[in-house]
């Protein structure tokens, strides 16, 4: 009897099996490539294969604890160690990819492929059938919720589990339905997710409880938000000004070092916190990069976190005074 028959879409076990299909497809595809002649194509597929880490992480942090609850500890003790062996093999392959050491890389890839096939056979022949017989429906529902935090190997998340019922509340992270928009797109700016009018973008930035300054890839200040209660004063004169002239001499060297590290790709974030006029201020710098990883500037984000640092316990109900 097939233990996987009639598994609904999105069920954690079905997702494991679908990932195994993806892994086998990637292995087959890589084996068909001349990696010397088509190195970029190989590298892209190899990076996708390396996402098997998510597959392992879900097993270790999600599935294994549930199996332990029912007294089956062998996967935690034995399969986890095998995961680590494969991680080491993949790490060695990554190093050979960086070196472009093709003869050694081809040998190492076959080790990785063999290890992955072995562990998939153990999953499909023993681990997952036993898990299906041990765990109940509530276990699988709880597990799926945690799986979402770790993620999957796929480009898009698998179907919801349990399936959404018409009219029920759907968490925004799981709402994939494309709707007919109830507003016109005229004069709206198309963003990565959504559409906004220019004045809406301005309002959004103005009312954010943080100071934001954007310096472009040429080190020129191109934007700051004009909240009524800024942490650090700004005036329109800084727009178009080189950023090194916008900081006092005692701190400009640090700013320039941050820019150098961001541009070189060695760092993506810098963080400071200071006491300023009796307030505790959190200051962060973030490198901005396009989809190809090209440096496009930096944003400075400053926030008065005095009140946040004083919070304790929980407040789940609205408490307006």
PDB file of N, CA, C and O in Angstrom, residues 209-212 231-232 269-276 279-286 299-309:
ATOM      1  N   UNK A 209       7.854  56.768  11.988  1.00  0.00           N
ATOM      2  CA  UNK A 209       8.455  57.222  13.242  1.00  0.00           C
ATOM      3  C   UNK A 209       9.969  57.058  13.263  1.00  0.00           C
ATOM      4  O   UNK A 209      10.558  56.768  14.304  1.00  0.00           O
ATOM      5  N   UNK A 210      10.603  57.210  12.110  1.00  0.00           N
ATOM      6  CA  UNK A 210      12.057  57.113  12.007  1.00  0.00           C
ATOM      7  C   UNK A 210      12.552  58.191  11.051  1.00  0.00           C
ATOM      8  O   UNK A 210      11.826  58.635  10.162  1.00  0.00           O
ATOM      9  N   UNK A 211      13.785  58.631  11.251  1.00  0.00           N
ATOM     10  CA  UNK A 211      14.452  59.541  10.311  1.00  0.00           C
ATOM     11  C   UNK A 211      15.108  58.696   9.221  1.00  0.00           C
ATOM     12  O   UNK A 211      15.826  57.742   9.521  1.00  0.00           O
ATOM     13  N   UNK A 212      14.871  59.047   7.971  1.00  0.00           N
ATOM     14  CA  UNK A 212      15.496  58.336   6.857  1.00  0.00           C
ATOM     15  C   UNK A 212      16.216  59.340   5.966  1.00  0.00           C
ATOM     16  O   UNK A 212      15.643  60.369   5.601  1.00  0.00           O
ATOM     17  N   UNK A 231      14.764  63.175  14.806  1.00  0.00           N
ATOM     18  CA  UNK A 231      15.810  63.015  15.811  1.00  0.00           C
ATOM     19  C   UNK A 231      16.918  64.022  15.552  1.00  0.00           C
ATOM     20  O   UNK A 231      17.360  64.743  16.447  1.00  0.00           O
ATOM     21  N   UNK A 232      17.365  64.073  14.297  1.00  0.00           N
ATOM     22  CA  UNK A 232      18.423  65.002  13.919  1.00  0.00           C
ATOM     23  C   UNK A 232      17.864  66.002  12.906  1.00  0.00           C
ATOM     24  O   UNK A 232      17.246  65.604  11.911  1.00  0.00           O
ATOM     25  N   UNK A 269      25.541  46.423   6.500  1.00  0.00           N
ATOM     26  CA  UNK A 269      24.859  47.136   7.572  1.00  0.00           C
ATOM     27  C   UNK A 269      25.881  47.633   8.588  1.00  0.00           C
ATOM     28  O   UNK A 269      26.897  46.991   8.838  1.00  0.00           O
ATOM     29  N   UNK A 270      25.614  48.809   9.169  1.00  0.00           N
ATOM     30  CA  UNK A 270      26.404  49.342  10.274  1.00  0.00           C
ATOM     31  C   UNK A 270      25.429  49.882  11.309  1.00  0.00           C
ATOM     32  O   UNK A 270      24.367  50.403  10.964  1.00  0.00           O
ATOM     33  N   UNK A 271      25.785  49.739  12.579  1.00  0.00           N
ATOM     34  CA  UNK A 271      24.838  50.046  13.649  1.00  0.00           C
ATOM     35  C   UNK A 271      25.521  50.808  14.773  1.00  0.00           C
ATOM     36  O   UNK A 271      26.649  50.498  15.162  1.00  0.00           O
ATOM     37  N   UNK A 272      24.829  51.825  15.303  1.00  0.00           N
ATOM     38  CA  UNK A 272      25.321  52.617  16.426  1.00  0.00           C
ATOM     39  C   UNK A 272      24.161  52.917  17.366  1.00  0.00           C
ATOM     40  O   UNK A 272      22.993  52.889  16.961  1.00  0.00           O
ATOM     41  N   UNK A 273      24.451  53.222  18.615  1.00  0.00           N
ATOM     42  CA  UNK A 273      23.430  53.758  19.512  1.00  0.00           C
ATOM     43  C   UNK A 273      24.098  54.761  20.453  1.00  0.00           C
ATOM     44  O   UNK A 273      25.207  54.552  20.924  1.00  0.00           O
ATOM     45  N   UNK A 274      23.417  55.859  20.667  1.00  0.00           N
ATOM     46  CA  UNK A 274      23.973  56.966  21.434  1.00  0.00           C
ATOM     47  C   UNK A 274      22.893  57.572  22.319  1.00  0.00           C
ATOM     48  O   UNK A 274      21.699  57.344  22.115  1.00  0.00           O
ATOM     49  N   UNK A 275      23.319  58.336  23.312  1.00  0.00           N
ATOM     50  CA  UNK A 275      22.407  59.171  24.092  1.00  0.00           C
ATOM     51  C   UNK A 275      22.508  60.591  23.561  1.00  0.00           C
ATOM     52  O   UNK A 275      23.607  61.153  23.459  1.00  0.00           O
ATOM     53  N   UNK A 276      21.377  61.158  23.187  1.00  0.00           N
ATOM     54  CA  UNK A 276      21.352  62.478  22.554  1.00  0.00           C
ATOM     55  C   UNK A 276      20.190  63.281  23.130  1.00  0.00           C
ATOM     56  O   UNK A 276      19.033  62.879  23.008  1.00  0.00           O
ATOM     57  N   UNK A 279      17.793  61.339  25.172  1.00  0.00           N
ATOM     58  CA  UNK A 279      17.078  60.254  24.492  1.00  0.00           C
ATOM     59  C   UNK A 279      18.067  59.187  24.026  1.00  0.00           C
ATOM     60  O   UNK A 279      19.221  59.491  23.716  1.00  0.00           O
ATOM     61  N   UNK A 280      17.593  57.951  23.976  1.00  0.00           N
ATOM     62  CA  UNK A 280      18.421  56.852  23.487  1.00  0.00           C
ATOM     63  C   UNK A 280      18.132  56.670  22.000  1.00  0.00           C
ATOM     64  O   UNK A 280      17.005  56.327  21.614  1.00  0.00           O
ATOM     65  N   UNK A 281      19.146  56.911  21.170  1.00  0.00           N
ATOM     66  CA  UNK A 281      18.968  56.930  19.717  1.00  0.00           C
ATOM     67  C   UNK A 281      19.661  55.728  19.085  1.00  0.00           C
ATOM     68  O   UNK A 281      20.835  55.466  19.346  1.00  0.00           O
ATOM     69  N   UNK A 282      18.912  55.013  18.251  1.00  0.00           N
ATOM     70  CA  UNK A 282      19.431  53.866  17.501  1.00  0.00           C
ATOM     71  C   UNK A 282      19.647  54.315  16.058  1.00  0.00           C
ATOM     72  O   UNK A 282      18.721  54.811  15.418  1.00  0.00           O
ATOM     73  N   UNK A 283      20.876  54.135  15.535  1.00  0.00           N
ATOM     74  CA  UNK A 283      21.245  54.607  14.202  1.00  0.00           C
ATOM     75  C   UNK A 283      21.761  53.422  13.397  1.00  0.00           C
ATOM     76  O   UNK A 283      22.638  52.683  13.843  1.00  0.00           O
ATOM     77  N   UNK A 284      21.199  53.243  12.195  1.00  0.00           N
ATOM     78  CA  UNK A 284      21.647  52.151  11.334  1.00  0.00           C
ATOM     79  C   UNK A 284      21.864  52.648   9.907  1.00  0.00           C
ATOM     80  O   UNK A 284      21.128  53.522   9.430  1.00  0.00           O
ATOM     81  N   UNK A 285      22.857  52.074   9.267  1.00  0.00           N
ATOM     82  CA  UNK A 285      23.138  52.332   7.856  1.00  0.00           C
ATOM     83  C   UNK A 285      22.946  51.028   7.098  1.00  0.00           C
ATOM     84  O   UNK A 285      23.425  49.974   7.523  1.00  0.00           O
ATOM     85  N   UNK A 286      22.215  51.079   5.967  1.00  0.00           N
ATOM     86  CA  UNK A 286      21.967  49.896   5.153  1.00  0.00           C
ATOM     87  C   UNK A 286      22.426  50.156   3.720  1.00  0.00           C
ATOM     88  O   UNK A 286      22.054  51.166   3.113  1.00  0.00           O
ATOM     89  N   UNK A 299      21.038  53.999   2.938  1.00  0.00           N
ATOM     90  CA  UNK A 299      20.068  54.759   3.723  1.00  0.00           C
ATOM     91  C   UNK A 299      20.538  54.781   5.175  1.00  0.00           C
ATOM     92  O   UNK A 299      21.048  53.780   5.694  1.00  0.00           O
ATOM     93  N   UNK A 300      20.386  55.930   5.789  1.00  0.00           N
ATOM     94  CA  UNK A 300      20.638  56.093   7.218  1.00  0.00           C
ATOM     95  C   UNK A 300      19.274  56.152   7.904  1.00  0.00           C
ATOM     96  O   UNK A 300      18.403  56.931   7.516  1.00  0.00           O
ATOM     97  N   UNK A 301      19.076  55.306   8.903  1.00  0.00           N
ATOM     98  CA  UNK A 301      17.810  55.247   9.627  1.00  0.00           C
ATOM     99  C   UNK A 301      18.096  55.501  11.102  1.00  0.00           C
ATOM    100  O   UNK A 301      18.866  54.771  11.726  1.00  0.00           O
ATOM    101  N   UNK A 302      17.487  56.550  11.646  1.00  0.00           N
ATOM    102  CA  UNK A 302      17.683  56.900  13.054  1.00  0.00           C
ATOM    103  C   UNK A 302      16.337  56.886  13.761  1.00  0.00           C
ATOM    104  O   UNK A 302      15.328  57.348  13.205  1.00  0.00           O
ATOM    105  N   UNK A 303      16.308  56.372  14.980  1.00  0.00           N
ATOM    106  CA  UNK A 303      15.051  56.262  15.707  1.00  0.00           C
ATOM    107  C   UNK A 303      15.272  56.502  17.194  1.00  0.00           C
ATOM    108  O   UNK A 303      16.228  55.977  17.785  1.00  0.00           O
ATOM    109  N   UNK A 304      14.365  57.255  17.792  1.00  0.00           N
ATOM    110  CA  UNK A 304      14.341  57.429  19.239  1.00  0.00           C
ATOM    111  C   UNK A 304      13.674  56.191  19.830  1.00  0.00           C
ATOM    112  O   UNK A 304      12.474  55.978  19.666  1.00  0.00           O
ATOM    113  N   UNK A 305      14.452  55.344  20.495  1.00  0.00           N
ATOM    114  CA  UNK A 305      13.912  54.102  21.047  1.00  0.00           C
ATOM    115  C   UNK A 305      13.837  54.146  22.573  1.00  0.00           C
ATOM    116  O   UNK A 305      13.750  53.102  23.222  1.00  0.00           O
ATOM    117  N   UNK A 306      13.851  55.336  23.129  1.00  0.00           N
ATOM    118  CA  UNK A 306      13.793  55.479  24.586  1.00  0.00           C
ATOM    119  C   UNK A 306      12.575  54.754  25.151  1.00  0.00           C
ATOM    120  O   UNK A 306      12.683  53.955  26.096  1.00  0.00           O
ATOM    121  N   UNK A 307      11.406  55.013  24.586  1.00  0.00           N
ATOM    122  CA  UNK A 307      10.175  54.388  25.078  1.00  0.00           C
ATOM    123  C   UNK A 307      10.195  52.876  24.838  1.00  0.00           C
ATOM    124  O   UNK A 307       9.786  52.096  25.713  1.00  0.00           O
ATOM    125  N   UNK A 308      10.680  52.456  23.682  1.00  0.00           N
ATOM    126  CA  UNK A 308      10.693  51.027  23.344  1.00  0.00           C
ATOM    127  C   UNK A 308      11.550  50.251  24.335  1.00  0.00           C
ATOM    128  O   UNK A 308      11.181  49.146  24.773  1.00  0.00           O
ATOM    129  N   UNK A 309      12.677  50.818  24.743  1.00  0.00           N
ATOM    130  CA  UNK A 309      13.573  50.131  25.680  1.00  0.00           C
ATOM    131  C   UNK A 309      12.949  49.952  27.059  1.00  0.00           C
ATOM    132  O   UNK A 309      13.349  49.077  27.823  1.00  0.00           O
TER     133      UNK A 309
END
